[in-house]
């Protein structure tokens, strides 16, 4: 039996209002909608990783989640476009780390419940 992790299959974000969160992740971030099996659940696709939006189900707290980092190709353009579509900016794009073959750029937004949403670009040199 192998216990090797092969990737991320799903990330859950605890929200107070699934409709408002769905509007942010689907309409502003433009993640493809997958399905909604109940009023307190919705699923989207984030580049092959399923994103689950859920109201608190006995665990998790609204606005107190780990940060989801979405990969983008042009962080400045994407950040401005998301602000133009109604996203709330938390931090402008900044170079944060110089690695051997690229520079890591990060920017942050807030979803309707105050969860941090990260944008990341690995800019090759």
PDB file of C-alpha atoms in Angstrom:
ATOM      1  CA  UNK A   1       0.000   0.000   0.000  1.00  0.00           C
ATOM      2  CA  UNK A   2       1.352   3.415  -0.980  1.00  0.00           C
ATOM      3  CA  UNK A   3       0.566   6.482   1.101  1.00  0.00           C
ATOM      4  CA  UNK A   4       2.014   8.896  -1.440  1.00  0.00           C
ATOM      5  CA  UNK A   5      -0.150  11.969  -1.960  1.00  0.00           C
ATOM      6  CA  UNK A   6      -0.841  12.552  -5.638  1.00  0.00           C
ATOM      7  CA  UNK A   7      -2.416  16.018  -5.562  1.00  0.00           C
ATOM      8  CA  UNK A   8      -5.318  18.052  -4.239  1.00  0.00           C
ATOM      9  CA  UNK A   9      -8.781  16.776  -5.089  1.00  0.00           C
ATOM     10  CA  UNK A  10     -10.973  19.261  -3.256  1.00  0.00           C
ATOM     11  CA  UNK A  11     -10.716  22.372  -1.091  1.00  0.00           C
ATOM     12  CA  UNK A  12     -13.606  23.360   1.193  1.00  0.00           C
ATOM     13  CA  UNK A  13     -14.358  26.988   2.036  1.00  0.00           C
ATOM     14  CA  UNK A  14     -16.778  27.688   4.887  1.00  0.00           C
ATOM     15  CA  UNK A  15     -19.109  30.567   3.988  1.00  0.00           C
ATOM     16  CA  UNK A  16     -22.141  32.227   5.576  1.00  0.00           C
ATOM     17  CA  UNK A  17     -24.172  32.472   2.347  1.00  0.00           C
ATOM     18  CA  UNK A  18     -23.554  30.003  -0.470  1.00  0.00           C
ATOM     19  CA  UNK A  19     -25.396  32.221  -3.001  1.00  0.00           C
ATOM     20  CA  UNK A  20     -23.130  35.212  -2.261  1.00  0.00           C
ATOM     21  CA  UNK A  21     -19.999  33.040  -2.284  1.00  0.00           C
ATOM     22  CA  UNK A  22     -21.072  31.397  -5.546  1.00  0.00           C
ATOM     23  CA  UNK A  23     -21.499  34.838  -7.108  1.00  0.00           C
ATOM     24  CA  UNK A  24     -17.928  35.724  -6.079  1.00  0.00           C
ATOM     25  CA  UNK A  25     -16.167  32.497  -7.104  1.00  0.00           C
ATOM     26  CA  UNK A  26     -18.249  31.832 -10.247  1.00  0.00           C
ATOM     27  CA  UNK A  27     -19.076  35.326 -11.521  1.00  0.00           C
ATOM     28  CA  UNK A  28     -16.086  37.422 -10.391  1.00  0.00           C
ATOM     29  CA  UNK A  29     -13.276  34.829 -10.356  1.00  0.00           C
ATOM     30  CA  UNK A  30     -14.988  32.999 -13.266  1.00  0.00           C
ATOM     31  CA  UNK A  31     -14.433  29.473 -11.961  1.00  0.00           C
ATOM     32  CA  UNK A  32     -16.572  26.956 -13.869  1.00  0.00           C
ATOM     33  CA  UNK A  33     -19.660  25.853 -11.925  1.00  0.00           C
ATOM     34  CA  UNK A  34     -19.893  22.069 -11.450  1.00  0.00           C
ATOM     35  CA  UNK A  35     -22.998  21.242  -9.390  1.00  0.00           C
ATOM     36  CA  UNK A  36     -25.117  22.202  -6.385  1.00  0.00           C
ATOM     37  CA  UNK A  37     -26.612  19.188  -4.569  1.00  0.00           C
ATOM     38  CA  UNK A  38     -28.198  21.260  -1.772  1.00  0.00           C
ATOM     39  CA  UNK A  39     -28.814  24.907  -0.890  1.00  0.00           C
ATOM     40  CA  UNK A  40     -25.893  24.859   1.569  1.00  0.00           C
ATOM     41  CA  UNK A  41     -23.373  23.368  -0.912  1.00  0.00           C
ATOM     42  CA  UNK A  42     -21.936  24.343  -4.284  1.00  0.00           C
ATOM     43  CA  UNK A  43     -18.986  22.964  -6.247  1.00  0.00           C
ATOM     44  CA  UNK A  44     -16.753  24.682  -8.807  1.00  0.00           C
ATOM     45  CA  UNK A  45     -13.669  23.683 -10.788  1.00  0.00           C
ATOM     46  CA  UNK A  46     -10.386  25.488 -10.054  1.00  0.00           C
ATOM     47  CA  UNK A  47      -8.054  24.112 -12.710  1.00  0.00           C
ATOM     48  CA  UNK A  48      -8.870  20.484 -11.963  1.00  0.00           C
ATOM     49  CA  UNK A  49      -9.241  20.951  -8.177  1.00  0.00           C
ATOM     50  CA  UNK A  50     -12.819  20.899  -6.919  1.00  0.00           C
ATOM     51  CA  UNK A  51     -13.768  23.886  -4.752  1.00  0.00           C
ATOM     52  CA  UNK A  52     -16.580  23.189  -2.265  1.00  0.00           C
ATOM     53  CA  UNK A  53     -18.525  26.128  -0.841  1.00  0.00           C
ATOM     54  CA  UNK A  54     -20.410  25.156   2.302  1.00  0.00           C
ATOM     55  CA  UNK A  55     -22.076  26.726   5.300  1.00  0.00           C
ATOM     56  CA  UNK A  56     -20.632  25.539   8.645  1.00  0.00           C
ATOM     57  CA  UNK A  57     -21.440  21.847   9.077  1.00  0.00           C
ATOM     58  CA  UNK A  58     -20.346  21.262  12.678  1.00  0.00           C
ATOM     59  CA  UNK A  59     -16.794  22.375  11.918  1.00  0.00           C
ATOM     60  CA  UNK A  60     -15.097  25.296  10.252  1.00  0.00           C
ATOM     61  CA  UNK A  61     -15.852  28.905  10.842  1.00  0.00           C
ATOM     62  CA  UNK A  62     -16.894  31.598   8.407  1.00  0.00           C
ATOM     63  CA  UNK A  63     -13.952  33.773   7.377  1.00  0.00           C
ATOM     64  CA  UNK A  64     -11.402  31.650   9.237  1.00  0.00           C
ATOM     65  CA  UNK A  65     -10.155  29.380   6.475  1.00  0.00           C
ATOM     66  CA  UNK A  66      -6.774  28.605   5.055  1.00  0.00           C
ATOM     67  CA  UNK A  67      -5.858  30.657   2.007  1.00  0.00           C
ATOM     68  CA  UNK A  68      -6.600  29.348  -1.466  1.00  0.00           C
ATOM     69  CA  UNK A  69      -3.975  30.448  -4.009  1.00  0.00           C
ATOM     70  CA  UNK A  70      -5.121  30.577  -7.634  1.00  0.00           C
ATOM     71  CA  UNK A  71      -2.440  30.446 -10.337  1.00  0.00           C
ATOM     72  CA  UNK A  72      -2.565  33.247 -12.923  1.00  0.00           C
ATOM     73  CA  UNK A  73      -0.381  34.167 -15.907  1.00  0.00           C
ATOM     74  CA  UNK A  74      -0.387  37.986 -15.567  1.00  0.00           C
ATOM     75  CA  UNK A  75      -1.038  38.910 -11.938  1.00  0.00           C
ATOM     76  CA  UNK A  76      -1.272  42.688 -12.396  1.00  0.00           C
ATOM     77  CA  UNK A  77      -3.832  42.445 -15.197  1.00  0.00           C
ATOM     78  CA  UNK A  78      -5.876  39.744 -13.476  1.00  0.00           C
ATOM     79  CA  UNK A  79      -5.886  41.621 -10.149  1.00  0.00           C
ATOM     80  CA  UNK A  80      -7.131  44.860 -11.784  1.00  0.00           C
ATOM     81  CA  UNK A  81      -9.758  42.965 -13.781  1.00  0.00           C
ATOM     82  CA  UNK A  82     -11.082  41.259 -10.638  1.00  0.00           C
ATOM     83  CA  UNK A  83     -11.295  44.593  -8.825  1.00  0.00           C
ATOM     84  CA  UNK A  84     -13.179  46.003 -11.835  1.00  0.00           C
ATOM     85  CA  UNK A  85     -15.644  43.091 -11.490  1.00  0.00           C
ATOM     86  CA  UNK A  86     -16.343  43.864  -7.829  1.00  0.00           C
ATOM     87  CA  UNK A  87     -13.673  41.944  -5.886  1.00  0.00           C
ATOM     88  CA  UNK A  88     -12.320  43.562  -2.724  1.00  0.00           C
ATOM     89  CA  UNK A  89      -8.539  43.931  -2.831  1.00  0.00           C
ATOM     90  CA  UNK A  90      -6.452  43.139   0.244  1.00  0.00           C
ATOM     91  CA  UNK A  91      -2.918  43.511  -1.154  1.00  0.00           C
ATOM     92  CA  UNK A  92      -1.624  44.670  -4.530  1.00  0.00           C
ATOM     93  CA  UNK A  93       0.594  42.278  -6.535  1.00  0.00           C
ATOM     94  CA  UNK A  94       4.132  42.096  -5.137  1.00  0.00           C
ATOM     95  CA  UNK A  95       7.248  40.064  -5.867  1.00  0.00           C
ATOM     96  CA  UNK A  96       7.693  37.975  -2.712  1.00  0.00           C
ATOM     97  CA  UNK A  97      10.447  35.448  -3.412  1.00  0.00           C
ATOM     98  CA  UNK A  98      13.359  35.064  -5.808  1.00  0.00           C
ATOM     99  CA  UNK A  99      13.749  31.365  -6.579  1.00  0.00           C
ATOM    100  CA  UNK A 100      16.325  29.674  -8.802  1.00  0.00           C
ATOM    101  CA  UNK A 101      14.369  29.921 -12.051  1.00  0.00           C
ATOM    102  CA  UNK A 102      11.462  32.280 -11.292  1.00  0.00           C
ATOM    103  CA  UNK A 103      10.124  35.086  -9.135  1.00  0.00           C
ATOM    104  CA  UNK A 104       7.021  34.353  -7.063  1.00  0.00           C
ATOM    105  CA  UNK A 105       4.424  37.149  -7.201  1.00  0.00           C
ATOM    106  CA  UNK A 106       1.429  37.234  -4.821  1.00  0.00           C
ATOM    107  CA  UNK A 107      -1.700  39.374  -4.458  1.00  0.00           C
ATOM    108  CA  UNK A 108      -4.715  38.982  -2.174  1.00  0.00           C
ATOM    109  CA  UNK A 109      -8.479  39.548  -2.359  1.00  0.00           C
ATOM    110  CA  UNK A 110     -11.307  38.991   0.148  1.00  0.00           C
ATOM    111  CA  UNK A 111     -14.406  36.957  -0.607  1.00  0.00           C
ATOM    112  CA  UNK A 112     -17.836  38.056   0.724  1.00  0.00           C
ATOM    113  CA  UNK A 113     -17.136  36.406   4.125  1.00  0.00           C
ATOM    114  CA  UNK A 114     -13.672  37.921   4.536  1.00  0.00           C
ATOM    115  CA  UNK A 115     -11.749  34.790   3.566  1.00  0.00           C
ATOM    116  CA  UNK A 116      -8.382  35.636   2.011  1.00  0.00           C
ATOM    117  CA  UNK A 117      -8.062  34.549  -1.614  1.00  0.00           C
ATOM    118  CA  UNK A 118      -4.550  34.531  -3.043  1.00  0.00           C
ATOM    119  CA  UNK A 119      -3.398  35.032  -6.597  1.00  0.00           C
ATOM    120  CA  UNK A 120       0.037  33.714  -7.544  1.00  0.00           C
ATOM    121  CA  UNK A 121       2.235  34.036 -10.587  1.00  0.00           C
ATOM    122  CA  UNK A 122       5.488  32.147 -10.988  1.00  0.00           C
ATOM    123  CA  UNK A 123       7.246  34.527 -13.371  1.00  0.00           C
ATOM    124  CA  UNK A 124      10.048  32.741 -15.189  1.00  0.00           C
ATOM    125  CA  UNK A 125      13.330  34.549 -15.736  1.00  0.00           C
TER     126      UNK A 125
END
